[in-house]
mmCIF file of C-alpha atoms in Angstrom:
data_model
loop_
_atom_site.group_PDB
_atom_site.id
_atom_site.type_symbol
_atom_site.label_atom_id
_atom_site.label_comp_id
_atom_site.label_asym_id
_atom_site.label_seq_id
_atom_site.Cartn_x
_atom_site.Cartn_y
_atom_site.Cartn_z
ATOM 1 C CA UNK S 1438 -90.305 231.222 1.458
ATOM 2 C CA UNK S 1439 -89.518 232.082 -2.068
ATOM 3 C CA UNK S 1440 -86.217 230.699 -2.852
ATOM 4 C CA UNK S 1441 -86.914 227.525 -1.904
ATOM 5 C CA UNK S 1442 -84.937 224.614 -1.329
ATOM 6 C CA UNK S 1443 -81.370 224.217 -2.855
ATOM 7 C CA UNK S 1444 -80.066 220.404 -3.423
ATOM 8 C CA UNK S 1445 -76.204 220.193 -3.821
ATOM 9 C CA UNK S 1446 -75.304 217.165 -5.145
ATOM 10 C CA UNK S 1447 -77.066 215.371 -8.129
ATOM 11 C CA UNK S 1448 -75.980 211.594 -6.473
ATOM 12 C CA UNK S 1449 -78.221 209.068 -5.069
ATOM 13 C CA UNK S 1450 -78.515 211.179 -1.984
ATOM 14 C CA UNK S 1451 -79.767 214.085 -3.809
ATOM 15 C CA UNK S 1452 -82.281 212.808 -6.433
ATOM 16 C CA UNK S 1453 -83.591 210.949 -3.321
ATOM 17 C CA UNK S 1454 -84.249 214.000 -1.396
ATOM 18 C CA UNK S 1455 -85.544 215.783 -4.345
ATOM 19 C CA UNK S 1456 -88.204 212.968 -4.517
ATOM 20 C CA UNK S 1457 -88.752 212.816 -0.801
ATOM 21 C CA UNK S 1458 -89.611 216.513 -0.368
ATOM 22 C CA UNK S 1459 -92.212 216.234 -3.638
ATOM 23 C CA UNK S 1460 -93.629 213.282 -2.131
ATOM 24 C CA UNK S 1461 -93.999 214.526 1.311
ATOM 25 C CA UNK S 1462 -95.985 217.661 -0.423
ATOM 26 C CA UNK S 1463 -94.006 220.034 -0.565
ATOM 27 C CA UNK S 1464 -94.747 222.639 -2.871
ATOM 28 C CA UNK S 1465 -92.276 225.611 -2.760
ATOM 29 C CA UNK S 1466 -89.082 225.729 -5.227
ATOM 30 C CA UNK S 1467 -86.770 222.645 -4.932
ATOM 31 C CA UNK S 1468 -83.600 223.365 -7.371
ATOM 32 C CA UNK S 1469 -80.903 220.144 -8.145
ATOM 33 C CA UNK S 1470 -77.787 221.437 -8.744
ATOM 34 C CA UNK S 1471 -74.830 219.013 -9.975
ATOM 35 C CA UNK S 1472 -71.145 219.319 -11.422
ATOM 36 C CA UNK S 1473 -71.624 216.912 -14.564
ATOM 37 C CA UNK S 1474 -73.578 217.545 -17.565
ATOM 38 C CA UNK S 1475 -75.974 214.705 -17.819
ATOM 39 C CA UNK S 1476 -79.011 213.561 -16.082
ATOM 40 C CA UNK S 1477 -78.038 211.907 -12.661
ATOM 41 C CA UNK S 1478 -76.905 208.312 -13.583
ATOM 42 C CA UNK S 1479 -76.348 205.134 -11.150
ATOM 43 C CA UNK S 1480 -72.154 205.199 -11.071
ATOM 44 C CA UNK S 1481 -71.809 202.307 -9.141
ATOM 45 C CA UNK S 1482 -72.845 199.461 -11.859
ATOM 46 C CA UNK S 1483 -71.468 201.849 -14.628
ATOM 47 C CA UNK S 1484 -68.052 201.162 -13.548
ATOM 48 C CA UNK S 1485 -68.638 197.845 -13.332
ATOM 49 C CA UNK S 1486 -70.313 197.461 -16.755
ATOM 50 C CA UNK S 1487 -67.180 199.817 -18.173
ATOM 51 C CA UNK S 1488 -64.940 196.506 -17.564
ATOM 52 C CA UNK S 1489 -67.262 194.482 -19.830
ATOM 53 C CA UNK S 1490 -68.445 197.004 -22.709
ATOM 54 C CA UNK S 1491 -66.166 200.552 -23.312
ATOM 55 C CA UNK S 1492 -69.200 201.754 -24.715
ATOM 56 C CA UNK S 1493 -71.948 201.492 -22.355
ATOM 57 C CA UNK S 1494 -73.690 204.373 -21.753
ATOM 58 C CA UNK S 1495 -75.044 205.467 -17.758
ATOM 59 C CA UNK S 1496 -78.234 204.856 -17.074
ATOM 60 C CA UNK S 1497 -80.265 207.839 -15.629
ATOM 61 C CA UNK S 1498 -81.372 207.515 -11.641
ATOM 62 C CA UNK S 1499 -84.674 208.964 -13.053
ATOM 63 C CA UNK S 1500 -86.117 210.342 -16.608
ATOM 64 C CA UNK S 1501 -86.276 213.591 -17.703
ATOM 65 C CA UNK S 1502 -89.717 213.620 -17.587
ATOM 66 C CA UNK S 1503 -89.536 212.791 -13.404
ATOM 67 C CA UNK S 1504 -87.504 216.061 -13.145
ATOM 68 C CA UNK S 1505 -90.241 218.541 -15.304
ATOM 69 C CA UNK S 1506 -93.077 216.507 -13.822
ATOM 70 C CA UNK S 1507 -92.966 216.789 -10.112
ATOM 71 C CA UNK S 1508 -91.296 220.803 -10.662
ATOM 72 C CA UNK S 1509 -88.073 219.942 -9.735
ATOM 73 C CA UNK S 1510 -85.368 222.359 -11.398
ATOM 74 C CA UNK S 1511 -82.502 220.194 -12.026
ATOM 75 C CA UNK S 1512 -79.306 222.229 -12.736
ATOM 76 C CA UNK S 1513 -76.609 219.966 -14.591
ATOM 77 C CA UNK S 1514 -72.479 221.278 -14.620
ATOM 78 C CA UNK S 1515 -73.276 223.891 -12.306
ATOM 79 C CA UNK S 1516 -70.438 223.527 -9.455
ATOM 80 C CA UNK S 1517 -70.663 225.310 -6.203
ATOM 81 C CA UNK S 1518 -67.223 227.278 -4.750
ATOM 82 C CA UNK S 1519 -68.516 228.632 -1.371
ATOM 83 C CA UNK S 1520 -71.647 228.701 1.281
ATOM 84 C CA UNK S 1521 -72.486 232.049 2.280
ATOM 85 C CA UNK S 1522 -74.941 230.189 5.562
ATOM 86 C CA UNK S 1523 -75.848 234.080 6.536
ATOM 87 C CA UNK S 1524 -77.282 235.366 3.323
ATOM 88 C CA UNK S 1525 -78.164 231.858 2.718
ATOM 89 C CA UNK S 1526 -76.379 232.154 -1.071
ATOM 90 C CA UNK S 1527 -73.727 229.877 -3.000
ATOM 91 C CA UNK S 1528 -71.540 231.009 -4.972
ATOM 92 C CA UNK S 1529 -71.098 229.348 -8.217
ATOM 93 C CA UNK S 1530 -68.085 228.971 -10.326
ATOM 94 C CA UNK S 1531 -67.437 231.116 -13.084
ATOM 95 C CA UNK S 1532 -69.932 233.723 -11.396
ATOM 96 C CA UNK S 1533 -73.700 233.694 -10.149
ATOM 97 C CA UNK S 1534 -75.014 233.067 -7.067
ATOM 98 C CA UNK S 1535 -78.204 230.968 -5.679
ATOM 99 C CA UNK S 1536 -80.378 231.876 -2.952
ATOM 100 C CA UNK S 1537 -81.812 229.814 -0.500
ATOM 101 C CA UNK S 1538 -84.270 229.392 2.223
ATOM 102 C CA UNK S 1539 -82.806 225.267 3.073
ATOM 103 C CA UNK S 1540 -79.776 223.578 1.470
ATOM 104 C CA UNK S 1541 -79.661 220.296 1.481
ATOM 105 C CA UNK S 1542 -75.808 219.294 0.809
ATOM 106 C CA UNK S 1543 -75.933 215.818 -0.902
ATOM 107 C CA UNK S 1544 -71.893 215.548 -2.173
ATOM 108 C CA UNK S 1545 -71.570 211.854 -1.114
ATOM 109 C CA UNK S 1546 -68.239 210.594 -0.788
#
């Protein structure tokens, strides 16, 4: 297994199963892979705290550090236009591909 597994979607769902694989031991290349350009941020109470400050800022899921410490490779405004499921690739906009061993598909809603 050399490519790993490939998390689409940088949400709740995704850091979560990032975690959950490093915590259940895991060892073999786990790669985040989100649209936006920022460390994964709760959206949910920024929209709320948008009503009461413009200038709020999102506050990250997890740290930096969480992502460089437990090996996770988190890939910020990368966006994904197709799943090739029988060479186990993604394409990614703008050109590229990832390879995979397991995709987890974390896009929420």
């Amino acid at each position: 297994m050399k490519n790993g597994v490939v998390i689409v979607g940088a949400g709740h769902a995704g850091v979560q199963a990032a975690a959950s694989l490093r915590e259940d031991g895991y060892d073999g290349p786990v790669i985040l892979v989100g649209d936006e350009d920022e460390l994964p941020y709760h959206k949910p109470p920024l929209s709320k705290t948008f009503i009461k400050d413009a200038e709020a800022k999102p506050q990250p899921l997890r740290g930096e550090a969480f992502y460089t410490g437990s090996a996770i490779d988190y890939r910020p405004g990368v966006r994904i236009d197709r799943i090739d499921a029988g060479r186990r690739s993604l394409d990614i906009a703008g050109g590229g591909a990832l390879a995979f061993d397991h995709l987890i598909l974390a896009t929420g809603s």
